[in-house]
Amino acid sequence: QVQLQESGPGLVKPSQTLSLTCSVSGNSVDRGPYYWSWVRQAAGKGLQYLGRVYTGGRTDYNPSFRGRVTISLDTTKNQFSLSLRSVTAADTAMYFCVKYIDSWDAFETWGPGTMVAVS
Amino acid sequence: QSALTQPASVSGSPGQSITISCAGNYDDIGTYDYVSWYQQHPGKAPKLMIYEVSHRPSGVSVRFSGSKSGNVASLTILGLQADDEADYFCCSYTPTDRLVVFGAGTKVTVL
């Protein structure tokens, strides 16, 4: 059974880069057809898709974040990561890493989430 | 791609049935069957309930069903139970621009 776990700093200063890692167990990140994705949720708000990386390394990003976001795979560690540059208080949120199944077109398995505050 | 529109809240008594709507447009829900639904209890990660409009993942109760008509997708919960009280989000994927978008969420209250 696939499990995902987010890790990274819980506090980031404005204008700096938010960096998170998602450790995957039970599934190799280089075996698909899956997308490894990031979704965030501000307190009391809805879900917001940031982007995803395919098992082959191809990436898709939400245009709202294009230019600020990078998602990448580390197959040696079976992890994938999120980098969000030039953060502001508006980027304060719970960040979830998620396995997206291409054949289902859905986010199947979610990590528990990690809270990141920008201050 | 515009956001999906959901009602802010829906309520029902135990045993009743409720339906949550998710309105998109022709370019997303109207053309593609790439609609999924997620249940989120407070303080928890979302859980996939329905994918590709009407398919249930293994382990999801048969009381949950999905459908679509035109530009509107719907999630129906039969025989409402206390544990169904949660937030529900719809989601649509558009392959032309490879974009995923979520609805704002619907809070389901069991009276």
mmCIF file of C-alpha atoms in Angstrom:
data_model
loop_
_atom_site.group_PDB
_atom_site.id
_atom_site.type_symbol
_atom_site.label_atom_id
_atom_site.label_comp_id
_atom_site.label_asym_id
_atom_site.label_seq_id
_atom_site.Cartn_x
_atom_site.Cartn_y
_atom_site.Cartn_z
ATOM 1 C CA GLN A 1 0.000 0.000 0.000
ATOM 2 C CA VAL A 2 1.353 3.356 -1.026
ATOM 3 C CA GLN A 3 2.118 5.893 1.701
ATOM 4 C CA LEU A 4 3.274 9.462 1.305
ATOM 5 C CA GLN A 5 4.855 11.718 3.905
ATOM 6 C CA GLU A 6 5.656 15.397 3.547
ATOM 7 C CA SER A 7 8.634 17.012 5.255
ATOM 8 C CA GLY A 8 10.224 20.431 5.343
ATOM 9 C CA PRO A 9 10.421 23.687 7.286
ATOM 10 C CA GLY A 10 7.260 24.832 8.984
ATOM 11 C CA LEU A 11 8.248 28.486 8.765
ATOM 12 C CA VAL A 12 9.584 30.411 5.772
ATOM 13 C CA LYS A 13 10.418 34.113 5.560
ATOM 14 C CA PRO A 14 8.732 36.310 2.950
ATOM 15 C CA SER A 15 10.539 36.486 -0.409
ATOM 16 C CA GLN A 16 12.399 33.248 0.293
ATOM 17 C CA THR A 17 11.875 29.795 -1.216
ATOM 18 C CA LEU A 18 9.550 27.190 0.270
ATOM 19 C CA SER A 19 11.029 23.710 -0.174
ATOM 20 C CA LEU A 20 9.182 20.508 0.690
ATOM 21 C CA THR A 21 9.931 16.851 0.123
ATOM 22 C CA CYS A 22 7.521 13.947 -0.172
ATOM 23 C CA SER A 23 8.819 10.493 0.744
ATOM 24 C CA VAL A 24 7.012 7.656 -0.990
ATOM 25 C CA SER A 25 6.806 4.082 0.258
ATOM 26 C CA GLY A 26 5.110 1.133 -1.397
ATOM 27 C CA ASN A 27 5.558 2.475 -4.920
ATOM 28 C CA SER A 28 8.569 3.534 -6.955
ATOM 29 C CA VAL A 29 8.270 7.113 -8.153
ATOM 30 C CA ASP A 30 9.757 6.085 -11.487
ATOM 31 C CA ARG A 31 7.040 3.463 -12.127
ATOM 32 C CA GLY A 32 3.757 4.648 -13.514
ATOM 33 C CA PRO A 33 1.545 5.648 -14.931
ATOM 34 C CA TYR A 34 1.324 8.074 -12.063
ATOM 35 C CA TYR A 35 1.796 11.749 -11.469
ATOM 36 C CA TRP A 36 3.324 12.902 -8.214
ATOM 37 C CA SER A 37 1.542 16.081 -7.235
ATOM 38 C CA TRP A 38 1.273 18.928 -4.770
ATOM 39 C CA VAL A 39 -1.983 20.429 -3.529
ATOM 40 C CA ARG A 40 -2.316 23.060 -0.842
ATOM 41 C CA GLN A 41 -5.081 24.352 1.409
ATOM 42 C CA ALA A 42 -5.112 27.621 3.293
ATOM 43 C CA ALA A 43 -6.860 27.540 6.655
ATOM 44 C CA GLY A 44 -10.616 27.316 6.181
ATOM 45 C CA LYS A 45 -10.264 27.427 2.409
ATOM 46 C CA GLY A 46 -10.508 25.052 -0.519
ATOM 47 C CA LEU A 47 -7.946 22.907 -2.283
ATOM 48 C CA GLN A 48 -5.498 24.462 -4.727
ATOM 49 C CA TYR A 49 -3.501 22.430 -7.239
ATOM 50 C CA LEU A 50 0.114 23.532 -7.667
ATOM 51 C CA GLY A 51 1.434 21.019 -10.163
ATOM 52 C CA ARG A 52 2.700 17.511 -10.803
ATOM 53 C CA VAL A 53 5.588 15.515 -12.172
ATOM 54 C CA TYR A 54 5.134 12.386 -14.257
ATOM 55 C CA THR A 55 7.103 9.211 -13.658
ATOM 56 C CA GLY A 56 9.183 10.069 -16.729
ATOM 57 C CA GLY A 57 9.943 13.558 -15.413
ATOM 58 C CA ARG A 58 7.455 15.608 -17.426
ATOM 59 C CA THR A 59 5.870 18.401 -15.394
ATOM 60 C CA ASP A 60 2.590 20.308 -15.446
ATOM 61 C CA TYR A 61 2.050 23.438 -13.393
ATOM 62 C CA ASN A 62 -0.951 25.517 -12.440
ATOM 63 C CA PRO A 63 -0.625 28.730 -14.461
ATOM 64 C CA SER A 64 -1.337 30.661 -11.279
ATOM 65 C CA PHE A 65 2.075 29.515 -9.998
ATOM 66 C CA ARG A 66 4.034 29.260 -13.230
ATOM 67 C CA GLY A 67 7.398 30.881 -12.826
ATOM 68 C CA ARG A 68 7.449 30.345 -9.074
ATOM 69 C CA VAL A 69 7.010 26.599 -8.771
ATOM 70 C CA THR A 70 9.214 23.624 -9.576
ATOM 71 C CA ILE A 71 8.351 19.990 -8.904
ATOM 72 C CA SER A 72 10.957 17.297 -9.401
ATOM 73 C CA LEU A 73 11.663 13.623 -8.790
ATOM 74 C CA ASP A 74 14.555 12.057 -6.895
ATOM 75 C CA THR A 75 14.426 8.425 -7.938
ATOM 76 C CA THR A 76 17.486 7.518 -5.863
ATOM 77 C CA LYS A 77 15.634 8.445 -2.684
ATOM 78 C CA ASN A 78 12.139 7.588 -3.957
ATOM 79 C CA GLN A 79 11.018 11.127 -3.250
ATOM 80 C CA PHE A 80 9.643 14.113 -5.057
ATOM 81 C CA SER A 81 9.915 17.735 -4.104
ATOM 82 C CA LEU A 82 8.250 21.127 -4.303
ATOM 83 C CA SER A 83 10.024 24.433 -4.612
ATOM 84 C CA LEU A 84 7.958 27.623 -4.409
ATOM 85 C CA ARG A 85 9.917 30.831 -4.840
ATOM 86 C CA SER A 86 9.297 34.378 -3.680
ATOM 87 C CA VAL A 87 6.721 33.411 -1.080
ATOM 88 C CA THR A 88 4.351 35.809 0.632
ATOM 89 C CA ALA A 89 1.881 35.448 3.478
ATOM 90 C CA ALA A 90 -0.649 34.246 0.906
ATOM 91 C CA ASP A 91 1.392 31.064 0.542
ATOM 92 C CA THR A 92 0.727 30.095 4.160
ATOM 93 C CA ALA A 93 -1.140 26.803 3.918
ATOM 94 C CA MET A 94 -1.236 23.082 4.545
ATOM 95 C CA TYR A 95 0.714 21.405 1.757
ATOM 96 C CA PHE A 96 -0.240 17.888 0.642
ATOM 97 C CA CYS A 97 1.736 15.583 -1.585
ATOM 98 C CA VAL A 98 -0.516 13.323 -3.590
ATOM 99 C CA LYS A 99 -0.326 10.384 -5.971
ATOM 100 C CA TYR A 100 -2.383 11.069 -9.096
ATOM 101 C CA ILE A 101 -3.414 8.060 -11.145
ATOM 102 C CA ASP A 102 -3.367 8.889 -14.835
ATOM 103 C CA SER A 103 -5.870 6.205 -15.830
ATOM 104 C CA TRP A 104 -8.316 7.417 -13.185
ATOM 105 C CA ASP A 105 -7.640 11.118 -13.664
ATOM 106 C CA ALA A 106 -7.827 11.479 -9.905
ATOM 107 C CA PHE A 107 -5.761 12.081 -6.778
ATOM 108 C CA GLU A 108 -5.757 8.607 -5.242
ATOM 109 C CA THR A 109 -3.420 8.698 -2.240
ATOM 110 C CA TRP A 110 -2.718 11.725 -0.067
ATOM 111 C CA GLY A 111 -0.032 12.430 2.462
ATOM 112 C CA PRO A 112 -1.169 13.729 5.870
ATOM 113 C CA GLY A 113 -0.033 17.234 4.949
ATOM 114 C CA THR A 114 2.481 19.634 6.394
ATOM 115 C CA MET A 115 1.740 23.140 7.571
ATOM 116 C CA VAL A 116 3.917 25.940 6.240
ATOM 117 C CA ALA A 117 3.666 29.489 7.522
ATOM 118 C CA VAL A 118 5.235 32.451 5.763
ATOM 119 C CA SER A 119 6.228 35.080 8.288
ATOM 120 C CA GLN B 1 -9.959 27.645 -16.893
ATOM 121 C CA SER B 2 -12.569 28.901 -14.435
ATOM 122 C CA ALA B 3 -13.153 27.420 -11.020
ATOM 123 C CA LEU B 4 -15.899 24.893 -10.420
ATOM 124 C CA THR B 5 -19.008 26.097 -8.551
ATOM 125 C CA GLN B 6 -20.347 24.161 -5.590
ATOM 126 C CA PRO B 7 -22.976 25.101 -3.010
ATOM 127 C CA ALA B 8 -21.390 26.251 0.227
ATOM 128 C CA SER B 9 -23.446 23.883 2.331
ATOM 129 C CA VAL B 10 -25.928 21.027 2.122
ATOM 130 C CA SER B 11 -27.665 19.358 5.041
ATOM 131 C CA GLY B 12 -29.869 16.388 5.671
ATOM 132 C CA SER B 13 -31.183 14.154 8.419
ATOM 133 C CA PRO B 14 -29.793 10.696 9.085
ATOM 134 C CA GLY B 15 -31.118 8.239 6.529
ATOM 135 C CA GLN B 16 -31.971 10.896 3.987
ATOM 136 C CA SER B 17 -30.265 11.360 0.630
ATOM 137 C CA ILE B 18 -28.478 14.487 -0.480
ATOM 138 C CA THR B 19 -26.930 15.660 -3.724
ATOM 139 C CA ILE B 20 -24.026 18.072 -4.149
ATOM 140 C CA SER B 21 -23.671 19.830 -7.475
ATOM 141 C CA CYS B 22 -20.491 20.955 -9.208
ATOM 142 C CA ALA B 23 -20.962 23.333 -12.111
ATOM 143 C CA GLY B 24 -18.259 23.777 -14.694
ATOM 144 C CA ASN B 25 -18.432 24.770 -18.315
ATOM 145 C CA TYR B 26 -18.426 23.158 -21.734
ATOM 146 C CA ASP B 27 -14.629 23.063 -21.933
ATOM 147 C CA ASP B 28 -14.177 20.980 -18.789
ATOM 148 C CA ILE B 29 -17.078 19.036 -17.276
ATOM 149 C CA GLY B 30 -19.184 19.478 -20.396
ATOM 150 C CA THR B 31 -16.661 17.730 -22.630
ATOM 151 C CA TYR B 32 -14.626 15.378 -20.458
ATOM 152 C CA ASP B 33 -15.518 12.724 -17.892
ATOM 153 C CA TYR B 34 -12.501 13.578 -15.737
ATOM 154 C CA VAL B 35 -14.458 14.553 -12.653
ATOM 155 C CA SER B 36 -13.497 13.330 -9.201
ATOM 156 C CA TRP B 37 -14.876 13.918 -5.713
ATOM 157 C CA TYR B 38 -13.054 14.101 -2.372
ATOM 158 C CA GLN B 39 -14.270 13.888 1.217
ATOM 159 C CA GLN B 40 -12.356 15.767 3.895
ATOM 160 C CA HIS B 41 -12.968 15.506 7.608
ATOM 161 C CA PRO B 42 -11.620 18.318 9.824
ATOM 162 C CA GLY B 43 -7.882 18.123 10.297
ATOM 163 C CA LYS B 44 -7.524 15.231 7.865
ATOM 164 C CA ALA B 45 -6.277 14.821 4.330
ATOM 165 C CA PRO B 46 -8.878 14.526 1.583
ATOM 166 C CA LYS B 47 -10.039 11.056 0.526
ATOM 167 C CA LEU B 48 -10.944 10.073 -3.015
ATOM 168 C CA MET B 49 -14.613 9.027 -3.209
ATOM 169 C CA ILE B 50 -15.415 9.073 -6.928
ATOM 170 C CA TYR B 51 -13.279 9.216 -10.079
ATOM 171 C CA GLU B 52 -14.156 9.670 -13.743
ATOM 172 C CA VAL B 53 -17.644 10.940 -12.876
ATOM 173 C CA SER B 54 -19.116 7.762 -11.448
ATOM 174 C CA HIS B 55 -16.465 5.202 -10.501
ATOM 175 C CA ARG B 56 -15.938 4.253 -6.868
ATOM 176 C CA PRO B 57 -12.480 3.220 -5.638
ATOM 177 C CA SER B 58 -12.281 -0.001 -3.689
ATOM 178 C CA GLY B 59 -13.417 0.519 -0.100
ATOM 179 C CA VAL B 60 -15.740 3.450 -0.741
ATOM 180 C CA SER B 61 -19.310 2.825 0.350
ATOM 181 C CA VAL B 62 -21.904 2.139 -2.352
ATOM 182 C CA ARG B 63 -23.951 4.886 -0.704
ATOM 183 C CA PHE B 64 -21.780 7.341 -2.626
ATOM 184 C CA SER B 65 -22.471 7.785 -6.319
ATOM 185 C CA GLY B 66 -21.551 10.280 -9.004
ATOM 186 C CA SER B 67 -23.165 11.457 -12.192
ATOM 187 C CA LYS B 68 -22.997 14.185 -14.796
ATOM 188 C CA SER B 69 -25.465 16.090 -16.934
ATOM 189 C CA GLY B 70 -24.186 18.683 -19.354
ATOM 190 C CA ASN B 71 -21.784 20.983 -17.566
ATOM 191 C CA VAL B 72 -22.821 19.868 -14.071
ATOM 192 C CA ALA B 73 -21.463 16.928 -12.105
ATOM 193 C CA SER B 74 -23.179 15.646 -8.975
ATOM 194 C CA LEU B 75 -22.310 13.583 -5.929
ATOM 195 C CA THR B 76 -25.193 11.778 -4.213
ATOM 196 C CA ILE B 77 -25.010 10.316 -0.735
ATOM 197 C CA LEU B 78 -27.727 7.799 0.085
ATOM 198 C CA GLY B 79 -28.778 6.965 3.633
ATOM 199 C CA LEU B 80 -26.919 9.848 5.251
ATOM 200 C CA GLN B 81 -24.862 8.854 8.293
ATOM 201 C CA ALA B 82 -23.179 10.901 10.995
ATOM 202 C CA ASP B 83 -19.726 10.118 9.634
ATOM 203 C CA ASP B 84 -20.685 11.624 6.274
ATOM 204 C CA GLU B 85 -20.491 15.040 7.885
ATOM 205 C CA ALA B 86 -17.461 16.556 6.152
ATOM 206 C CA ASP B 87 -16.365 18.878 3.382
ATOM 207 C CA TYR B 88 -16.684 17.595 -0.176
ATOM 208 C CA PHE B 89 -14.664 18.909 -3.114
ATOM 209 C CA CYS B 90 -15.181 18.254 -6.795
ATOM 210 C CA CYS B 91 -12.284 18.311 -9.196
ATOM 211 C CA SER B 92 -11.957 18.420 -12.968
ATOM 212 C CA TYR B 93 -9.038 17.710 -15.290
ATOM 213 C CA THR B 94 -8.893 19.269 -18.727
ATOM 214 C CA PRO B 95 -6.476 17.460 -21.065
ATOM 215 C CA THR B 96 -6.287 20.261 -23.607
ATOM 216 C CA ASP B 97 -4.404 22.500 -21.203
ATOM 217 C CA ARG B 98 -3.421 19.764 -18.769
ATOM 218 C CA LEU B 99 -4.969 21.702 -15.912
ATOM 219 C CA VAL B 100 -6.552 20.474 -12.716
ATOM 220 C CA VAL B 101 -9.093 22.655 -10.918
ATOM 221 C CA PHE B 102 -11.044 22.154 -7.705
ATOM 222 C CA GLY B 103 -14.398 23.439 -6.595
ATOM 223 C CA ALA B 104 -14.524 25.588 -3.457
ATOM 224 C CA GLY B 105 -16.059 22.783 -1.439
ATOM 225 C CA THR B 106 -19.417 21.946 0.124
ATOM 226 C CA LYS B 107 -19.908 21.451 3.827
ATOM 227 C CA VAL B 108 -22.286 18.580 4.493
ATOM 228 C CA THR B 109 -24.093 18.716 7.822
ATOM 229 C CA VAL B 110 -26.000 15.780 9.250
ATOM 230 C CA LEU B 111 -28.841 17.245 11.281
#
